[in-house]
Amino acid sequence: MDASFLHLDTPNVQMHVAFVAVMEPGATPFSFPALSRELAERVSRIPALRRKLDPLPLDVHHPAWIEDEAFDPIHHIRDTALPAGSDLDALGDLVARIDARPIDRTRPLWELWIIEGLEGGRFALFFKIHHALADGVSGARLFSRLFDGPEAAIDEELGMVLERPKKTALFREGLVARLRQPKLIVDVAKKAVRGLRDIVTRRKDPEWEAGGTPLVCPRTPWNATVGQRRDAAFATASFATLREIKSSFDVTVNDVVLALASGTLRRYLDAREVELDGSLLSVCPVSIRTEEHASEVNNLVSAMFTRLFSEVEDPGERLLAIHRGTQAAKWEHQTFGPENLSGLAELTSVTTLGALASLYSKMKLADRHRPFHNLVISNVPGPRETLTFAGHRVRQMHCMGPVMEGAGLNLTVLSAGDVVGFSFHVDAELVPDVHEIPSLFADSLDELLAAARAYRAAKAARKEGDDTVPFALAAFAR
């Protein structure tokens, strides 16, 4: 599945996953030469960052991973500076512009930037990798390896070819894999059809809260053909606050994340007098990484369609509706077969996937049909402890997912210690005012926290037989 992401690149879409760490000033003054030397030493100890792609003859199959025999960190570690005292808005604008540039495919597919000039004497580390190298989960583990403390467990040998293979051997293996594909395609299709049949049968039950359905969602200002300009904005919440909301409503943290996204985007659209003819629909990447593959650096991911119930006025009711919807979406995702999506990507030919992505972009087909979905919302688990690097403490961390054709807004969430970072990565033409979103997010968080506390109080009052509890809250507490 790794190389499939490579072929989705177009002039307007770069399939990158990026990580941002805002660093506090340390006991010693900031020094780019000292920090870059330390980073060079650390990245050199990570085999996954020394591998590059080697195309197969005649593109008979996806490229192979090989070790870059000429690897030198100097080609990947870079520095830049913002005007002194710059804020997070300026940082978001800069890293989004860096992220929009293609990565050199003749070398390992990553860049690491040191960015100075933030207010309060802070600086930032920006780690940009191609999705072909790693998904969000394994990418976060790679990024964590750069910091002080115990190293995150990573399979040192994964994907490494210690001895450069002969082209004839690669060609033969690729050809054999291609010849096996017709049978594999039939097998995957059979499993998918069985799963779809079960889902359709279940949805006939009027009591069933269906999950999301592709193409069944309204068009928003950002659901259009994307350009090349990007921007980003960052927001944070404490893990303790998210857990309080989770516990009050007896839902999951991921449900809370989706509810915050729904409330924030609802406020954004209301302020622009955009009326929707239905619920916003998100695609949520789902890790299919088992314990056996937990330390691998690659892509093991599927996708789940989830409604955001943005049409529901009350924030508490909206969260509970999202919880019911995600439970249904999880069942439907599992029934369809989480491995089927990744299996289809693996079986798609190199030339076909690249040609389709290019054609879709050039013909601006995203403007000609109902959106497949409104946005991608990804929740990436990060380090549980607060990280440091060379004596500098991490203030907050963020992950940026790729902006896709037809969906010019991506929300990716990354937890680090007790701080949860929310990153809104957008097409700068479709969402020109992205830096207004963090304040809308803060309002949505306050609203949901107030609803959680009222809900908890209502449940307690109901247990005591208090009939003065407001009707809406009493309905919650049933």
mmCIF file of N, CA and C in Angstrom, residues 369-439:
data_model
loop_
_atom_site.group_PDB
_atom_site.id
_atom_site.type_symbol
_atom_site.label_atom_id
_atom_site.label_comp_id
_atom_site.label_asym_id
_atom_site.label_seq_id
_atom_site.Cartn_x
_atom_site.Cartn_y
_atom_site.Cartn_z
ATOM 1 N N HIS A 369 -19.343 16.745 -9.477
ATOM 2 C CA HIS A 369 -20.180 15.737 -8.829
ATOM 3 C C HIS A 369 -20.321 16.077 -7.350
ATOM 4 N N ARG A 370 -21.259 15.433 -6.723
ATOM 5 C CA ARG A 370 -21.451 15.622 -5.281
ATOM 6 C C ARG A 370 -20.195 15.145 -4.551
ATOM 7 N N PRO A 371 -19.775 15.837 -3.487
ATOM 8 C CA PRO A 371 -18.540 15.430 -2.795
ATOM 9 C C PRO A 371 -18.598 13.982 -2.302
ATOM 10 N N PHE A 372 -17.465 13.282 -2.423
ATOM 11 C CA PHE A 372 -17.380 11.946 -1.834
ATOM 12 C C PHE A 372 -17.522 12.044 -0.317
ATOM 13 N N HIS A 373 -16.933 13.098 0.235
ATOM 14 C CA HIS A 373 -16.993 13.376 1.669
ATOM 15 C C HIS A 373 -16.642 14.844 1.840
ATOM 16 N N ASN A 374 -16.815 15.380 3.038
ATOM 17 C CA ASN A 374 -16.525 16.794 3.254
ATOM 18 C C ASN A 374 -15.107 17.059 3.715
ATOM 19 N N LEU A 375 -14.565 16.188 4.534
ATOM 20 C CA LEU A 375 -13.203 16.373 5.019
ATOM 21 C C LEU A 375 -12.683 15.081 5.622
ATOM 22 N N VAL A 376 -11.367 15.045 5.804
ATOM 23 C CA VAL A 376 -10.717 13.944 6.514
ATOM 24 C C VAL A 376 -10.452 14.398 7.943
ATOM 25 N N ILE A 377 -10.815 13.567 8.905
ATOM 26 C CA ILE A 377 -10.500 13.827 10.316
ATOM 27 C C ILE A 377 -9.716 12.634 10.836
ATOM 28 N N SER A 378 -8.487 12.882 11.205
ATOM 29 C CA SER A 378 -7.600 11.805 11.652
ATOM 30 C C SER A 378 -7.154 12.062 13.081
ATOM 31 N N ASN A 379 -7.245 11.043 13.910
ATOM 32 C CA ASN A 379 -6.839 11.131 15.315
ATOM 33 C C ASN A 379 -5.626 10.229 15.514
ATOM 34 N N VAL A 380 -4.456 10.849 15.674
ATOM 35 C CA VAL A 380 -3.194 10.111 15.737
ATOM 36 C C VAL A 380 -2.702 10.055 17.184
ATOM 37 N N PRO A 381 -2.499 8.867 17.743
ATOM 38 C CA PRO A 381 -1.945 8.787 19.103
ATOM 39 C C PRO A 381 -0.479 9.196 19.108
ATOM 40 N N GLY A 382 -0.137 10.082 20.015
ATOM 41 C CA GLY A 382 1.244 10.533 20.129
ATOM 42 C C GLY A 382 1.869 10.064 21.422
ATOM 43 N N PRO A 383 3.022 10.619 21.775
ATOM 44 C CA PRO A 383 3.697 10.210 23.013
ATOM 45 C C PRO A 383 2.876 10.580 24.242
ATOM 46 N N ARG A 384 2.868 9.708 25.228
ATOM 47 C CA ARG A 384 2.073 9.957 26.429
ATOM 48 C C ARG A 384 2.769 10.915 27.386
ATOM 49 N N GLU A 385 4.084 11.040 27.244
ATOM 50 C CA GLU A 385 4.830 11.916 28.131
ATOM 51 C C GLU A 385 5.207 13.202 27.399
ATOM 52 N N THR A 386 5.541 14.243 28.168
ATOM 53 C CA THR A 386 6.019 15.489 27.579
ATOM 54 C C THR A 386 7.454 15.290 27.111
ATOM 55 N N LEU A 387 7.726 15.578 25.852
ATOM 56 C CA LEU A 387 9.036 15.317 25.270
ATOM 57 C C LEU A 387 9.959 16.524 25.407
ATOM 58 N N THR A 388 11.255 16.244 25.346
ATOM 59 C CA THR A 388 12.271 17.294 25.308
ATOM 60 C C THR A 388 13.263 16.968 24.199
ATOM 61 N N PHE A 389 13.925 18.006 23.721
ATOM 62 C CA PHE A 389 14.972 17.815 22.720
ATOM 63 C C PHE A 389 16.142 18.722 23.073
ATOM 64 N N ALA A 390 17.279 18.101 23.390
ATOM 65 C CA ALA A 390 18.508 18.839 23.712
ATOM 66 C C ALA A 390 18.245 19.921 24.759
ATOM 67 N N GLY A 391 17.449 19.584 25.760
ATOM 68 C CA GLY A 391 17.171 20.520 26.835
ATOM 69 C C GLY A 391 15.999 21.449 26.592
ATOM 70 N N HIS A 392 15.351 21.354 25.447
ATOM 71 C CA HIS A 392 14.193 22.190 25.127
ATOM 72 C C HIS A 392 12.917 21.356 25.271
ATOM 73 N N ARG A 393 11.958 21.878 26.032
ATOM 74 C CA ARG A 393 10.712 21.143 26.274
ATOM 75 C C ARG A 393 9.702 21.417 25.161
ATOM 76 N N VAL A 394 8.965 20.377 24.778
ATOM 77 C CA VAL A 394 7.908 20.536 23.781
ATOM 78 C C VAL A 394 6.713 21.241 24.418
ATOM 79 N N ARG A 395 6.306 22.348 23.831
ATOM 80 C CA ARG A 395 5.135 23.085 24.314
ATOM 81 C C ARG A 395 3.851 22.475 23.753
ATOM 82 N N GLN A 396 3.850 22.156 22.464
ATOM 83 C CA GLN A 396 2.706 21.520 21.813
ATOM 84 C C GLN A 396 3.172 20.851 20.534
ATOM 85 N N MET A 397 2.436 19.815 20.118
ATOM 86 C CA MET A 397 2.756 19.089 18.896
ATOM 87 C C MET A 397 1.511 18.996 18.029
ATOM 88 N N HIS A 398 1.743 18.994 16.724
ATOM 89 C CA HIS A 398 0.645 18.892 15.770
ATOM 90 C C HIS A 398 1.044 17.962 14.634
ATOM 91 N N CYS A 399 0.051 17.370 14.009
ATOM 92 C CA CYS A 399 0.247 16.547 12.812
ATOM 93 C C CYS A 399 -0.620 17.129 11.701
ATOM 94 N N MET A 400 -0.074 17.211 10.497
ATOM 95 C CA MET A 400 -0.797 17.742 9.344
ATOM 96 C C MET A 400 -0.961 16.646 8.302
ATOM 97 N N GLY A 401 -2.207 16.318 7.982
ATOM 98 C CA GLY A 401 -2.479 15.358 6.926
ATOM 99 C C GLY A 401 -2.603 16.055 5.585
ATOM 100 N N PRO A 402 -2.587 15.304 4.488
ATOM 101 C CA PRO A 402 -2.638 15.912 3.155
ATOM 102 C C PRO A 402 -4.011 16.478 2.819
ATOM 103 N N VAL A 403 -4.006 17.586 2.082
ATOM 104 C CA VAL A 403 -5.232 18.151 1.525
ATOM 105 C C VAL A 403 -5.511 17.447 0.207
ATOM 106 N N MET A 404 -6.705 16.888 0.067
ATOM 107 C CA MET A 404 -7.042 16.050 -1.076
ATOM 108 C C MET A 404 -7.918 16.794 -2.081
ATOM 109 N N GLU A 405 -7.929 16.285 -3.318
ATOM 110 C CA GLU A 405 -8.830 16.834 -4.327
ATOM 111 C C GLU A 405 -10.281 16.709 -3.855
ATOM 112 N N GLY A 406 -11.011 17.810 -3.973
ATOM 113 C CA GLY A 406 -12.415 17.798 -3.600
ATOM 114 C C GLY A 406 -12.679 18.007 -2.128
ATOM 115 N N ALA A 407 -11.631 18.025 -1.320
ATOM 116 C CA ALA A 407 -11.782 18.224 0.131
ATOM 117 C C ALA A 407 -10.630 19.098 0.608
ATOM 118 N N GLY A 408 -10.817 20.397 0.484
ATOM 119 C CA GLY A 408 -9.734 21.335 0.764
ATOM 120 C C GLY A 408 -9.540 21.679 2.215
ATOM 121 N N LEU A 409 -9.976 20.805 3.118
ATOM 122 C CA LEU A 409 -9.761 21.000 4.552
ATOM 123 C C LEU A 409 -9.481 19.646 5.181
ATOM 124 N N ASN A 410 -8.390 19.582 5.908
ATOM 125 C CA ASN A 410 -8.006 18.362 6.621
ATOM 126 C C ASN A 410 -7.814 18.713 8.088
ATOM 127 N N LEU A 411 -8.421 17.933 8.960
ATOM 128 C CA LEU A 411 -8.231 18.104 10.405
ATOM 129 C C LEU A 411 -7.527 16.874 10.945
ATOM 130 N N THR A 412 -6.348 17.088 11.505
ATOM 131 C CA THR A 412 -5.608 15.986 12.114
ATOM 132 C C THR A 412 -5.309 16.336 13.564
ATOM 133 N N VAL A 413 -5.516 15.369 14.434
ATOM 134 C CA VAL A 413 -5.365 15.557 15.875
ATOM 135 C C VAL A 413 -4.209 14.699 16.359
ATOM 136 N N LEU A 414 -3.334 15.277 17.166
ATOM 137 C CA LEU A 414 -2.180 14.559 17.713
ATOM 138 C C LEU A 414 -2.061 14.865 19.196
ATOM 139 N N SER A 415 -2.046 13.837 20.011
ATOM 140 C CA SER A 415 -1.880 14.015 21.448
ATOM 141 C C SER A 415 -0.409 13.898 21.815
ATOM 142 N N ALA A 416 0.017 14.721 22.775
ATOM 143 C CA ALA A 416 1.392 14.673 23.274
ATOM 144 C C ALA A 416 1.364 15.099 24.732
ATOM 145 N N GLY A 417 1.566 14.142 25.629
ATOM 146 C CA GLY A 417 1.425 14.443 27.042
ATOM 147 C C GLY A 417 -0.026 14.785 27.337
ATOM 148 N N ASP A 418 -0.263 15.897 28.030
ATOM 149 C CA ASP A 418 -1.636 16.301 28.352
ATOM 150 C C ASP A 418 -2.172 17.336 27.372
ATOM 151 N N VAL A 419 -1.404 17.632 26.318
ATOM 152 C CA VAL A 419 -1.838 18.627 25.338
ATOM 153 C C VAL A 419 -2.236 17.919 24.048
ATOM 154 N N VAL A 420 -3.436 18.199 23.575
ATOM 155 C CA VAL A 420 -3.925 17.627 22.321
ATOM 156 C C VAL A 420 -3.907 18.728 21.271
ATOM 157 N N GLY A 421 -3.156 18.506 20.197
ATOM 158 C CA GLY A 421 -3.026 19.506 19.146
ATOM 159 C C GLY A 421 -3.974 19.234 17.991
ATOM 160 N N PHE A 422 -4.692 20.265 17.580
ATOM 161 C CA PHE A 422 -5.609 20.187 16.439
ATOM 162 C C PHE A 422 -5.017 21.013 15.303
ATOM 163 N N SER A 423 -4.868 20.400 14.136
ATOM 164 C CA SER A 423 -4.279 21.073 12.981
ATOM 165 C C SER A 423 -5.298 21.152 11.854
ATOM 166 N N PHE A 424 -5.603 22.373 11.420
ATOM 167 C CA PHE A 424 -6.516 22.608 10.305
ATOM 168 C C PHE A 424 -5.672 22.975 9.085
ATOM 169 N N HIS A 425 -5.474 22.019 8.186
ATOM 170 C CA HIS A 425 -4.634 22.186 6.997
ATOM 171 C C HIS A 425 -5.561 22.375 5.808
ATOM 172 N N VAL A 426 -5.401 23.482 5.069
ATOM 173 C CA VAL A 426 -6.415 23.839 4.077
ATOM 174 C C VAL A 426 -5.803 24.294 2.758
ATOM 175 N N ASP A 427 -6.646 24.265 1.727
ATOM 176 C CA ASP A 427 -6.353 24.967 0.491
ATOM 177 C C ASP A 427 -6.584 26.454 0.766
ATOM 178 N N ALA A 428 -5.563 27.275 0.530
ATOM 179 C CA ALA A 428 -5.628 28.680 0.929
ATOM 180 C C ALA A 428 -6.645 29.489 0.135
ATOM 181 N N GLU A 429 -7.010 29.025 -1.052
ATOM 182 C CA GLU A 429 -8.018 29.731 -1.841
ATOM 183 C C GLU A 429 -9.433 29.364 -1.387
ATOM 184 N N LEU A 430 -9.638 28.113 -1.038
ATOM 185 C CA LEU A 430 -10.975 27.654 -0.646
ATOM 186 C C LEU A 430 -11.319 28.035 0.791
ATOM 187 N N VAL A 431 -10.299 28.092 1.653
ATOM 188 C CA VAL A 431 -10.504 28.496 3.057
ATOM 189 C C VAL A 431 -9.507 29.621 3.348
ATOM 190 N N PRO A 432 -9.784 30.839 2.856
ATOM 191 C CA PRO A 432 -8.811 31.932 2.990
ATOM 192 C C PRO A 432 -8.693 32.486 4.402
ATOM 193 N N ASP A 433 -9.630 32.149 5.266
ATOM 194 C CA ASP A 433 -9.664 32.698 6.623
ATOM 195 C C ASP A 433 -9.466 31.609 7.665
ATOM 196 N N VAL A 434 -8.564 30.676 7.391
ATOM 197 C CA VAL A 434 -8.364 29.539 8.298
ATOM 198 C C VAL A 434 -7.932 29.984 9.688
ATOM 199 N N HIS A 435 -7.257 31.134 9.791
ATOM 200 C CA HIS A 435 -6.754 31.558 11.095
ATOM 201 C C HIS A 435 -7.860 32.078 12.018
ATOM 202 N N GLU A 436 -9.088 32.126 11.525
ATOM 203 C CA GLU A 436 -10.226 32.423 12.398
ATOM 204 C C GLU A 436 -10.755 31.157 13.068
ATOM 205 N N ILE A 437 -10.363 30.003 12.560
ATOM 206 C CA ILE A 437 -10.919 28.745 13.062
ATOM 207 C C ILE A 437 -10.507 28.434 14.502
ATOM 208 N N PRO A 438 -9.247 28.681 14.939
ATOM 209 C CA PRO A 438 -8.906 28.354 16.333
ATOM 210 C C PRO A 438 -9.812 29.005 17.371
ATOM 211 N N SER A 439 -10.230 30.253 17.146
ATOM 212 C CA SER A 439 -11.127 30.889 18.122
ATOM 213 C C SER A 439 -12.509 30.235 18.094
#
